[in-house]
Coordinates of C-alpha atoms in Angstrom, one line a residue:
X1 CA 91.4 69.4 36.5
X2 CA 94.2 71.9 37.3
X3 CA 97.3 70.8 39.1
X4 CA 98.0 72.1 42.6
X5 CA 100.4 75.0 42.8
X6 CA 102.8 73.0 44.9
X7 CA 103.8 70.8 41.9
X8 CA 105.8 73.5 39.9
X9 CA 107.8 74.3 43.1
X10 CA 108.7 70.6 43.6
X11 CA 109.6 70.2 40.0
X12 CA 112.0 73.2 40.0
X13 CA 113.8 71.9 43.1
X14 CA 114.3 68.5 41.4
X15 CA 115.6 70.1 38.3
X16 CA 118.3 72.1 40.2
X17 CA 119.3 68.9 42.1
X18 CA 119.8 66.9 38.9
X19 CA 121.8 69.8 37.2
X20 CA 124.1 69.9 40.1
X21 CA 124.8 66.2 40.1
X22 CA 125.5 66.3 36.3
X23 CA 128.2 69.1 36.8
X24 CA 130.1 67.0 39.4
X25 CA 131.1 64.6 36.6
X26 CA 132.3 67.4 34.3
X27 CA 136.0 68.2 34.1
X28 CA 136.8 71.9 34.8
X29 CA 139.9 73.7 33.8
X30 CA 141.5 76.0 36.4
X31 CA 142.5 79.3 34.8
X32 CA 143.2 81.5 37.9
X33 CA 145.2 81.1 41.2
X34 CA 145.5 83.2 44.4
X35 CA 148.1 83.3 47.2
X36 CA 146.9 82.5 50.7
X37 CA 147.7 85.3 53.1
X38 CA 150.4 84.6 55.7
X39 CA 148.4 86.1 58.6
X40 CA 144.9 84.8 58.7
X41 CA 142.4 86.4 60.9
X42 CA 142.1 85.0 64.4
X43 CA 138.9 83.0 65.0
X44 CA 137.1 83.9 68.2
X45 CA 135.3 80.9 69.7
X46 CA 133.5 82.7 72.4
X47 CA 131.7 85.9 71.4
X48 CA 129.8 88.2 73.7
X49 CA 126.1 88.9 73.0
X50 CA 126.9 92.6 72.5
X51 CA 129.5 91.9 69.8
X52 CA 127.4 89.1 68.1
X53 CA 124.2 91.2 67.8
X54 CA 125.8 94.6 67.5
X55 CA 124.3 96.3 70.6
X56 CA 125.9 98.0 73.6
X57 CA 125.1 96.5 77.0
X58 CA 123.7 99.1 79.3
X59 CA 125.3 99.8 82.7
X60 CA 123.1 98.7 85.7
X61 CA 121.0 101.6 87.0
X62 CA 122.5 103.5 89.9
X63 CA 120.3 103.0 93.0
X64 CA 118.6 106.1 94.2
X65 CA 120.0 107.5 97.5
X66 CA 118.0 106.8 100.6
X67 CA 116.0 109.8 101.8
X68 CA 117.5 111.7 104.7
X69 CA 115.7 111.0 108.0
X70 CA 113.1 113.6 108.8
X71 CA 114.1 115.9 111.6
X72 CA 111.9 115.9 114.7
X73 CA 110.2 119.4 115.0
X74 CA 109.9 119.0 118.8
X75 CA 112.4 119.8 121.5
X76 CA 112.3 118.3 125.0
X77 CA 114.5 117.5 128.1
X78 CA 115.1 113.9 128.8
X79 CA 115.0 113.2 132.6
X80 CA 118.0 111.8 134.4
X81 CA 118.2 108.1 134.1
X82 CA 115.9 107.9 131.1
X83 CA 117.1 106.8 127.7
X84 CA 116.0 106.8 124.1
X85 CA 114.2 103.6 123.2
X86 CA 116.1 101.1 121.1
X87 CA 115.7 101.3 117.3
X88 CA 112.6 99.4 116.1
X89 CA 110.7 99.6 119.4
X90 CA 107.9 101.6 117.9
X91 CA 106.0 99.2 115.6
X92 CA 103.2 101.8 115.1
X93 CA 105.5 104.5 113.7
X94 CA 103.5 107.2 115.5
X95 CA 105.9 108.0 118.4
X96 CA 107.7 111.2 117.9
X97 CA 109.5 110.9 121.3
X98 CA 110.1 107.4 122.7
X99 CA 111.9 106.9 126.1
X100 CA 112.6 104.1 128.5
X101 CA 113.3 104.1 132.2
X102 CA 113.8 101.6 135.1
X103 CA 116.5 99.0 135.9
X104 CA 115.7 97.0 132.8
X105 CA 114.0 99.7 130.7
X106 CA 110.6 98.2 131.6
X107 CA 109.0 101.7 131.9
X108 CA 107.9 103.5 128.8
X109 CA 107.1 107.1 128.2
X110 CA 106.3 108.5 124.7
X111 CA 104.6 111.3 122.8
X112 CA 102.5 110.5 119.8
X113 CA 100.4 112.5 117.4
X114 CA 97.5 111.1 115.5
X115 CA 96.1 113.0 112.5
X116 CA 92.5 114.1 112.6
X117 CA 90.1 113.6 115.4
X118 CA 91.4 110.1 116.0
X119 CA 88.0 109.0 117.5
X120 CA 87.9 111.8 120.0
X121 CA 89.0 112.2 123.6
X122 CA 86.4 109.8 125.1
X123 CA 87.3 107.0 122.8
X124 CA 91.1 107.3 123.5
X125 CA 90.7 107.6 127.3
X126 CA 88.6 104.4 127.3
X127 CA 91.0 102.7 124.9
X128 CA 93.7 103.3 127.5
X129 CA 91.4 102.0 130.3
X130 CA 90.8 98.9 128.3
X131 CA 94.6 98.3 128.1
X132 CA 94.6 98.4 131.9
X133 CA 91.6 95.9 132.2
X134 CA 89.3 98.7 133.5
X135 CA 85.7 99.5 132.4
X136 CA 85.1 102.6 130.3
X137 CA 84.2 106.0 131.7
X138 CA 81.0 107.8 130.8
X139 CA 81.1 111.0 128.6
X140 CA 80.4 113.1 131.8
X141 CA 83.3 111.5 133.7
X142 CA 85.7 112.1 130.8
X143 CA 84.6 115.7 130.6
X144 CA 85.4 116.1 134.4
X145 CA 88.9 114.8 134.1
X146 CA 91.6 117.1 135.7
X147 CA 93.3 119.5 133.3
X148 CA 97.0 120.4 132.9
X149 CA 98.9 122.5 130.3
X150 CA 101.0 120.7 127.7
X151 CA 102.6 122.5 124.7
X152 CA 100.8 125.7 125.7
X153 CA 97.3 124.1 125.5
X154 CA 94.9 122.6 128.0
X155 CA 95.1 118.8 128.2
X156 CA 93.2 116.1 130.1
X157 CA 95.1 114.2 132.7
X158 CA 94.5 110.5 133.5
X159 CA 96.0 108.0 136.0
X160 CA 95.0 104.4 136.0
X161 CA 96.1 101.3 138.0
X162 CA 95.5 97.8 136.8
X163 CA 96.9 94.9 134.8
X164 CA 98.4 96.3 131.6
X165 CA 98.2 94.5 128.3
X166 CA 100.1 96.3 125.5
X167 CA 99.7 95.8 121.8
X168 CA 100.6 92.3 120.8
X169 CA 101.2 91.1 124.4
X170 CA 100.1 87.5 125.1
X171 CA 99.5 88.2 128.8
X172 CA 98.8 91.1 131.1
X173 CA 101.4 92.6 133.4
X174 CA 100.1 92.7 136.9
X175 CA 99.9 95.8 139.1
X176 CA 101.0 98.5 136.6
X177 CA 100.2 102.2 136.4
X178 CA 99.4 104.3 133.4
X179 CA 99.4 108.1 133.4
X180 CA 99.0 110.5 130.5
X181 CA 98.0 113.8 129.0
X182 CA 95.6 113.9 126.1
X183 CA 95.2 117.0 124.0
X184 CA 92.4 117.3 121.4
X185 CA 92.9 119.8 118.6
X186 CA 90.8 120.2 115.4
X187 CA 93.6 118.8 113.2
X188 CA 95.2 116.2 115.5
X189 CA 95.2 114.3 118.8
X190 CA 98.4 114.6 120.8
X191 CA 99.2 112.6 123.9
X192 CA 102.0 111.9 126.3
X193 CA 101.8 108.5 128.0
X194 CA 103.8 106.8 130.8
X195 CA 103.3 103.2 131.7
X196 CA 105.2 100.6 133.8
X197 CA 105.2 98.7 137.1
X198 CA 103.2 100.8 139.6
X199 CA 106.0 101.5 142.1
X200 CA 108.4 102.4 139.3
X201 CA 105.9 104.9 137.8
X202 CA 105.2 106.4 141.2
X203 CA 109.0 107.0 141.6
X204 CA 109.1 108.7 138.2
X205 CA 106.0 110.9 138.5
X206 CA 108.0 114.1 139.0
X207 CA 110.3 113.2 136.1
X208 CA 107.2 112.6 133.9
X209 CA 105.8 116.0 134.9
X210 CA 109.0 117.8 134.1
X211 CA 109.3 115.9 130.8
X212 CA 105.8 116.8 129.7
X213 CA 106.3 120.5 130.6
X214 CA 109.6 120.6 128.6
X215 CA 108.1 119.6 125.3
X216 CA 107.9 122.4 122.8
X217 CA 108.5 123.3 119.2
X218 CA 112.1 123.8 117.9
X219 CA 112.9 127.5 117.2

């Protein structure tokens, strides 16, 4: 029966060990000498990974510059006493103009554009009525809404009184008024909307009219 191949390897290792032990007992004659250099190289105890493994550490990537804010293509006149809304007020990101009015800025007026049909005129009018706690209008009633011009196009005008509940609000605000102009185009839905306590909105109706008529494209 042949021996396993591992045996020759073990035997060779044992032979080397025995030879080494035998040589320790032999006397050896020194025939050569060398002088020790006066300046021995410095021993570095701590070595960086780059020096140890021979690679160059890369510089951290330079962060890309933040994109410049997109310029609003619209122009308008802000009514006296109205102010730009504080930063972060528009959680939807759709408002291209966002203004506040009233002693505590409780009144809102803004312009928004929604791409595409956005559900159509009837759906948006009734969405607004739902925010005021009002029942929807029929298609015929929506068709008969009064018309006004905004940005050189015919737009539907609405005015609702009720209890307003905005997006994310826990409770409705009592006795508020909402007014707005809605313009349906093939490629977008554009609307200007004002909402706030009823008496406050009534006092600012003329300002709202002037603001809506001032909106146009920058030249």
